[in-house]
PDB file of C-alpha atoms in Angstrom:
ATOM      1  CA  PRO A1451       0.000   0.000   0.000  1.00 66.00           C
ATOM      2  CA  PRO A1452       1.081   3.584  -0.524  1.00 72.00           C
ATOM      3  CA  PRO A1453       2.217   5.670   2.435  1.00 78.00           C
ATOM      4  CA  SER A1454      -0.310   7.755   4.346  1.00 82.00           C
ATOM      5  CA  LEU A1455      -1.262  11.089   2.818  1.00 82.00           C
ATOM      6  CA  GLN A1456       0.467  12.813   5.714  1.00 87.00           C
ATOM      7  CA  GLU A1457       3.717  10.922   5.061  1.00 86.00           C
ATOM      8  CA  ARG A1458       3.461  11.553   1.319  1.00 86.00           C
ATOM      9  CA  ARG A1459       3.017  15.307   1.892  1.00 88.00           C
ATOM     10  CA  ARG A1460       5.928  15.354   4.329  1.00 90.00           C
ATOM     11  CA  LEU A1461       8.179  13.675   1.773  1.00 91.00           C
ATOM     12  CA  GLN A1462       7.012  15.988  -1.031  1.00 91.00           C
ATOM     13  CA  GLU A1463       7.685  19.090   1.064  1.00 93.00           C
ATOM     14  CA  ARG A1464      11.125  17.855   2.080  1.00 93.00           C
ATOM     15  CA  LEU A1465      12.023  17.090  -1.547  1.00 93.00           C
ATOM     16  CA  GLN A1466      11.018  20.614  -2.548  1.00 93.00           C
ATOM     17  CA  GLN A1467      13.015  22.089   0.336  1.00 94.00           C
ATOM     18  CA  VAL A1468      16.337  20.289  -0.151  1.00 93.00           C
ATOM     19  CA  GLY A1469      16.395  19.056  -3.757  1.00 92.00           C
ATOM     20  CA  ILE A1470      16.845  15.596  -5.227  1.00 91.00           C
ATOM     21  CA  VAL A1471      20.395  14.743  -4.100  1.00 91.00           C
ATOM     22  CA  ARG A1472      20.000  15.709  -0.444  1.00 93.00           C
ATOM     23  CA  PHE A1473      16.510  14.198  -0.320  1.00 92.00           C
ATOM     24  CA  ALA A1474      17.849  10.903  -1.658  1.00 90.00           C
ATOM     25  CA  GLN A1475      20.601  10.876   0.967  1.00 91.00           C
ATOM     26  CA  GLU A1476      18.147  11.590   3.770  1.00 91.00           C
ATOM     27  CA  THR A1477      15.620   8.973   2.700  1.00 90.00           C
ATOM     28  CA  GLY A1478      18.071   6.255   1.678  1.00 88.00           C
ATOM     29  CA  VAL A1479      17.254   6.297  -2.036  1.00 89.00           C
ATOM     30  CA  ASP A1480      20.246   4.991  -3.987  1.00 87.00           C
ATOM     31  CA  LEU A1481      20.414   7.354  -6.950  1.00 85.00           C
ATOM     32  CA  GLU A1482      23.051   5.176  -8.615  1.00 83.00           C
ATOM     33  CA  SER A1483      20.541   2.340  -8.866  1.00 81.00           C
ATOM     34  CA  LEU A1484      18.144   4.542 -10.849  1.00 80.00           C
ATOM     35  CA  SER A1485      18.397   5.184 -14.554  1.00 80.00           C
ATOM     36  CA  GLU A1486      20.002   8.439 -15.647  1.00 79.00           C
ATOM     37  CA  SER A1487      16.643  10.030 -16.473  1.00 79.00           C
ATOM     38  CA  ASP A1488      15.033   8.834 -13.214  1.00 82.00           C
ATOM     39  CA  ARG A1489      17.825  10.427 -11.156  1.00 84.00           C
ATOM     40  CA  ARG A1490      16.713  13.822 -12.437  1.00 87.00           C
ATOM     41  CA  ASN A1491      12.992  13.078 -12.140  1.00 90.00           C
ATOM     42  CA  PRO A1492      11.654  14.255  -8.764  1.00 91.00           C
ATOM     43  CA  VAL A1493       8.485  12.165  -9.154  1.00 90.00           C
ATOM     44  CA  ARG A1494      10.517   8.959  -9.564  1.00 89.00           C
ATOM     45  CA  VAL A1495      12.824   9.782  -6.645  1.00 91.00           C
ATOM     46  CA  LEU A1496       9.803  10.616  -4.480  1.00 91.00           C
ATOM     47  CA  ARG A1497       8.133   7.280  -5.382  1.00 88.00           C
ATOM     48  CA  ALA A1498      11.341   5.418  -4.505  1.00 88.00           C
ATOM     49  CA  ALA A1499      11.441   7.178  -1.123  1.00 90.00           C
ATOM     50  CA  GLU A1500       7.781   6.332  -0.523  1.00 88.00           C
ATOM     51  CA  ARG A1501       8.382   2.654  -1.296  1.00 86.00           C
ATOM     52  CA  LEU A1502      11.343   2.609   1.074  1.00 87.00           C
ATOM     53  CA  ALA A1503       9.288   4.250   3.826  1.00 84.00           C
ATOM     54  CA  VAL A1504       6.497   1.683   3.422  1.00 82.00           C
ATOM     55  CA  ALA A1505       9.003  -1.203   3.383  1.00 81.00           C
ATOM     56  CA  ARG A1506      10.698   0.107   6.538  1.00 80.00           C
ATOM     57  CA  SER A1507       7.382   0.440   8.363  1.00 76.00           C
ATOM     58  CA  ARG A1508       6.398  -3.103   7.362  1.00 71.00           C
ATOM     59  CA  GLU A1509       9.777  -4.461   8.443  1.00 67.00           C
ATOM     60  CA  THR A1510       9.516  -2.713  11.786  1.00 63.00           C
ATOM     61  CA  ALA A1511       5.977  -3.997  12.296  1.00 59.00           C
ATOM     62  CA  SER A1512       6.936  -7.557  11.389  1.00 58.00           C
ATOM     63  CA  GLN A1513       9.940  -7.491  13.715  1.00 57.00           C
ATOM     64  CA  GLN A1514       7.715  -6.326  16.557  1.00 58.00           C
ATOM     65  CA  ASP A1515       5.100  -8.983  15.797  1.00 55.00           C
ATOM     66  CA  SER A1516       7.465 -11.960  15.559  1.00 55.00           C
ATOM     67  CA  PRO A1517      11.122 -11.225  16.281  1.00 55.00           C
ATOM     68  CA  THR A1518      12.062 -14.927  16.466  1.00 56.00           C
ATOM     69  CA  LEU A1519      10.941 -16.055  13.021  1.00 51.00           C
ATOM     70  CA  PRO A1520      13.851 -17.583  11.103  1.00 54.00           C
ATOM     71  CA  ARG A1521      14.784 -16.202   7.724  1.00 55.00           C
ATOM     72  CA  TRP A1522      15.052 -18.565   4.794  1.00 54.00           C
ATOM     73  CA  HIS A1523      16.179 -18.139   1.263  1.00 56.00           C
ATOM     74  CA  ALA A1524      14.804 -19.682  -1.874  1.00 58.00           C
ATOM     75  CA  GLN A1525      16.090 -19.681  -5.393  1.00 68.00           C
ATOM     76  CA  ARG A1526      14.167 -17.236  -7.537  1.00 76.00           C
ATOM     77  CA  LEU A1527      12.972 -18.335 -10.931  1.00 82.00           C
ATOM     78  CA  LYS A1528      11.930 -15.734 -13.493  1.00 87.00           C
ATOM     79  CA  PHE A1529       9.624 -16.764 -16.315  1.00 87.00           C
ATOM     80  CA  SER A1530       8.425 -14.603 -19.141  1.00 88.00           C
ATOM     81  CA  LEU A1531       6.443 -14.628 -22.331  1.00 85.00           C
ATOM     82  CA  LEU A1532       8.205 -12.675 -25.064  1.00 83.00           C
ATOM     83  CA  PRO A1533       5.498 -12.099 -27.653  1.00 85.00           C
ATOM     84  CA  THR A1534       6.206 -11.458 -31.302  1.00 84.00           C
ATOM     85  CA  ARG A1535       4.928  -8.350 -33.091  1.00 86.00           C
ATOM     86  CA  GLU A1536       2.523 -10.530 -35.050  1.00 89.00           C
ATOM     87  CA  TRP A1537       1.049 -11.860 -31.800  1.00 86.00           C
ATOM     88  CA  LEU A1538       1.062  -8.599 -29.820  1.00 90.00           C
ATOM     89  CA  PHE A1539       0.069  -5.831 -32.231  1.00 92.00           C
ATOM     90  CA  PRO A1540      -3.466  -7.105 -33.001  1.00 94.00           C
ATOM     91  CA  ARG A1541      -4.029  -7.505 -29.264  1.00 94.00           C
ATOM     92  CA  ILE A1542      -2.932  -3.918 -28.655  1.00 96.00           C
ATOM     93  CA  ARG A1543      -5.413  -2.604 -31.231  1.00 96.00           C
ATOM     94  CA  GLY A1544      -8.137  -4.873 -29.878  1.00 96.00           C
ATOM     95  CA  ARG A1545      -7.519  -3.658 -26.333  1.00 97.00           C
ATOM     96  CA  ILE A1546      -7.715  -0.021 -27.445  1.00 97.00           C
ATOM     97  CA  GLU A1547     -11.055  -0.675 -29.162  1.00 96.00           C
ATOM     98  CA  GLU A1548     -12.290  -2.488 -26.056  1.00 97.00           C
ATOM     99  CA  MET A1549     -11.258   0.408 -23.789  1.00 97.00           C
ATOM    100  CA  LEU A1550     -13.061   2.866 -26.065  1.00 97.00           C
ATOM    101  CA  ALA A1551     -16.169   0.675 -26.026  1.00 97.00           C
ATOM    102  CA  LEU A1552     -16.018   0.544 -22.220  1.00 97.00           C
ATOM    103  CA  GLY A1553     -16.046   4.325 -21.859  1.00 96.00           C
ATOM    104  CA  TRP A1554     -12.531   5.685 -22.298  1.00 96.00           C
ATOM    105  CA  GLU A1555     -13.883   8.721 -24.144  1.00 96.00           C
ATOM    106  CA  GLU A1556     -16.346   9.400 -21.312  1.00 96.00           C
ATOM    107  CA  GLU A1557     -13.536   9.153 -18.778  1.00 95.00           C
ATOM    108  CA  GLY A1558     -11.507  11.655 -20.780  1.00 94.00           C
ATOM    109  CA  ARG A1559     -14.529  13.934 -21.033  1.00 95.00           C
ATOM    110  CA  ARG A1560     -15.019  13.787 -17.242  1.00 95.00           C
ATOM    111  CA  LEU A1561     -11.366  14.683 -16.676  1.00 93.00           C
ATOM    112  CA  MET A1562     -11.655  17.626 -19.044  1.00 93.00           C
ATOM    113  CA  ASP A1563     -15.008  18.726 -17.556  1.00 94.00           C
ATOM    114  CA  ASP A1564     -13.458  18.566 -14.075  1.00 93.00           C
ATOM    115  CA  GLY A1565     -10.819  21.018 -15.256  1.00 92.00           C
ATOM    116  CA  VAL A1566      -7.864  18.617 -15.186  1.00 90.00           C
ATOM    117  CA  PRO A1567      -5.171  20.364 -17.258  1.00 87.00           C
ATOM    118  CA  GLU A1568      -3.703  18.478 -20.200  1.00 83.00           C
ATOM    119  CA  ASP A1569      -0.220  18.674 -18.622  1.00 84.00           C
ATOM    120  CA  ALA A1570      -1.446  16.885 -15.466  1.00 87.00           C
ATOM    121  CA  PRO A1571      -0.077  13.407 -14.652  1.00 87.00           C
ATOM    122  CA  ALA A1572      -3.422  11.875 -15.647  1.00 84.00           C
ATOM    123  CA  PHE A1573      -2.818  12.962 -19.243  1.00 87.00           C
ATOM    124  CA  ARG A1574       0.727  11.577 -19.320  1.00 90.00           C
ATOM    125  CA  ALA A1575      -0.581   8.021 -19.553  1.00 94.00           C
ATOM    126  CA  ILE A1576      -0.607   6.546 -23.037  1.00 96.00           C
ATOM    127  CA  GLY A1577      -3.699   7.554 -24.957  1.00 96.00           C
ATOM    128  CA  TYR A1578      -5.150  10.277 -22.783  1.00 95.00           C
ATOM    129  CA  ARG A1579      -3.761  13.168 -24.815  1.00 94.00           C
ATOM    130  CA  GLU A1580      -5.133  11.527 -27.947  1.00 96.00           C
ATOM    131  CA  ILE A1581      -8.526  11.080 -26.264  1.00 96.00           C
ATOM    132  CA  ALA A1582      -8.454  14.797 -25.346  1.00 94.00           C
ATOM    133  CA  ALA A1583      -7.555  15.681 -28.953  1.00 95.00           C
ATOM    134  CA  LEU A1584     -10.377  13.440 -30.197  1.00 96.00           C
ATOM    135  CA  LEU A1585     -12.888  15.082 -27.833  1.00 95.00           C
ATOM    136  CA  SER A1586     -11.681  18.526 -28.871  1.00 94.00           C
ATOM    137  CA  GLY A1587     -12.248  17.640 -32.521  1.00 96.00           C
ATOM    138  CA  ASN A1588      -8.556  17.962 -33.435  1.00 97.00           C
ATOM    139  CA  ILE A1589      -8.234  14.355 -34.667  1.00 97.00           C
ATOM    140  CA  SER A1590     -10.589  11.635 -35.846  1.00 97.00           C
ATOM    141  CA  ARG A1591     -11.319   8.452 -33.932  1.00 96.00           C
ATOM    142  CA  GLU A1592      -9.250   6.458 -36.445  1.00 96.00           C
ATOM    143  CA  GLU A1593      -6.291   8.816 -35.989  1.00 97.00           C
ATOM    144  CA  ALA A1594      -6.621   8.560 -32.210  1.00 97.00           C
ATOM    145  CA  VAL A1595      -6.659   4.745 -32.323  1.00 97.00           C
ATOM    146  CA  ALA A1596      -3.652   4.673 -34.679  1.00 97.00           C
ATOM    147  CA  GLN A1597      -1.636   7.085 -32.529  1.00 97.00           C
ATOM    148  CA  ILE A1598      -2.492   5.224 -29.308  1.00 98.00           C
ATOM    149  CA  ALA A1599      -1.568   1.902 -30.936  1.00 97.00           C
ATOM    150  CA  THR A1600       1.772   3.310 -32.090  1.00 97.00           C
ATOM    151  CA  GLN A1601       2.596   4.688 -28.640  1.00 97.00           C
ATOM    152  CA  THR A1602       1.529   1.460 -26.948  1.00 97.00           C
ATOM    153  CA  TRP A1603       3.641  -0.589 -29.363  1.00 96.00           C
ATOM    154  CA  GLN A1604       6.672   1.655 -28.711  1.00 96.00           C
ATOM    155  CA  TYR A1605       6.176   1.202 -24.962  1.00 96.00           C
ATOM    156  CA  ALA A1606       5.816  -2.556 -25.377  1.00 94.00           C
ATOM    157  CA  LYS A1607       9.056  -2.661 -27.415  1.00 93.00           C
ATOM    158  CA  ARG A1608      10.895  -0.845 -24.610  1.00 93.00           C
ATOM    159  CA  GLN A1609       9.515  -3.345 -22.109  1.00 91.00           C
ATOM    160  CA  LEU A1610      10.538  -6.285 -24.292  1.00 89.00           C
ATOM    161  CA  THR A1611      14.037  -4.854 -24.720  1.00 90.00           C
ATOM    162  CA  TRP A1612      14.346  -4.468 -20.960  1.00 88.00           C
ATOM    163  CA  LEU A1613      13.003  -7.964 -20.398  1.00 86.00           C
ATOM    164  CA  ARG A1614      15.418  -9.576 -22.871  1.00 85.00           C
ATOM    165  CA  LYS A1615      18.312  -8.117 -20.872  1.00 86.00           C
ATOM    166  CA  GLU A1616      17.011  -9.615 -17.624  1.00 84.00           C
ATOM    167  CA  PRO A1617      19.589 -12.126 -16.329  1.00 84.00           C
ATOM    168  CA  ASN A1618      18.566 -15.758 -15.821  1.00 84.00           C
ATOM    169  CA  LEU A1619      15.201 -15.262 -17.500  1.00 86.00           C
ATOM    170  CA  ILE A1620      13.397 -18.409 -18.584  1.00 87.00           C
ATOM    171  CA  VAL A1621      11.442 -17.564 -21.744  1.00 86.00           C
ATOM    172  CA  LEU A1622       8.206 -19.397 -22.444  1.00 84.00           C
ATOM    173  CA  PRO A1623       6.956 -19.468 -26.047  1.00 80.00           C
ATOM    174  CA  THR A1624       3.831 -17.414 -26.743  1.00 79.00           C
ATOM    175  CA  SER A1625       2.690 -20.102 -29.160  1.00 74.00           C
ATOM    176  CA  ALA A1626       2.235 -22.686 -26.388  1.00 71.00           C
ATOM    177  CA  ASP A1627      -0.959 -23.029 -24.392  1.00 80.00           C
ATOM    178  CA  ALA A1628      -1.223 -22.490 -20.634  1.00 81.00           C
ATOM    179  CA  SER A1629      -0.949 -26.193 -19.764  1.00 84.00           C
ATOM    180  CA  ALA A1630       2.402 -26.396 -21.580  1.00 84.00           C
ATOM    181  CA  HIS A1631       3.616 -23.418 -19.548  1.00 84.00           C
ATOM    182  CA  VAL A1632       2.482 -25.035 -16.298  1.00 86.00           C
ATOM    183  CA  GLU A1633       4.314 -28.225 -17.275  1.00 86.00           C
ATOM    184  CA  THR A1634       7.505 -26.288 -18.067  1.00 85.00           C
ATOM    185  CA  ILE A1635       7.359 -24.310 -14.830  1.00 86.00           C
ATOM    186  CA  CYS A1636       6.687 -27.428 -12.771  1.00 87.00           C
ATOM    187  CA  GLY A1637       9.729 -29.039 -14.376  1.00 86.00           C
ATOM    188  CA  TYR A1638      11.897 -26.220 -13.007  1.00 83.00           C
ATOM    189  CA  ILE A1639      10.335 -26.344  -9.551  1.00 81.00           C
ATOM    190  CA  SER A1640      10.616 -30.066  -8.935  1.00 69.00           C
TER     191      SER A1640
END
């Protein structure tokens, strides 16, 4: 769970007061472990500090609840599906159409009617600027879908690139059915 609103505000104020580097030192955020762009992004550094604060509070609570529990270690196995473009792209377009059918335009309209500015974090998510442009009459529905699909595909490619670099990753074929995946995973566990 996220930190309390009071804790979040306290962290935000401190970040604004002292800047990213000092804030990271005070909160225990390891800037070197973040990507170059994230080190300069106050939102990312703040989120890292929030996660650390929540983890520390959980650790403290668990130590108070049961200080004698032994620690054990298990080998971690990482499995992934690495879909091909031919498999993924139609699903991206289908998901966009489904989201539109389920009221994405209405959600965008509510955000705009509520006065949420287009530079707000809500509009940074893939597709929301295109929905706003569609509602404003600046682009057609087809153009909006095409632009959202392109952005989603670009994001998916970045994720796949990151995933391929993941050490000790066990890749499962997207062509196999779920029972084949279960069989493969069980073979690693036993």
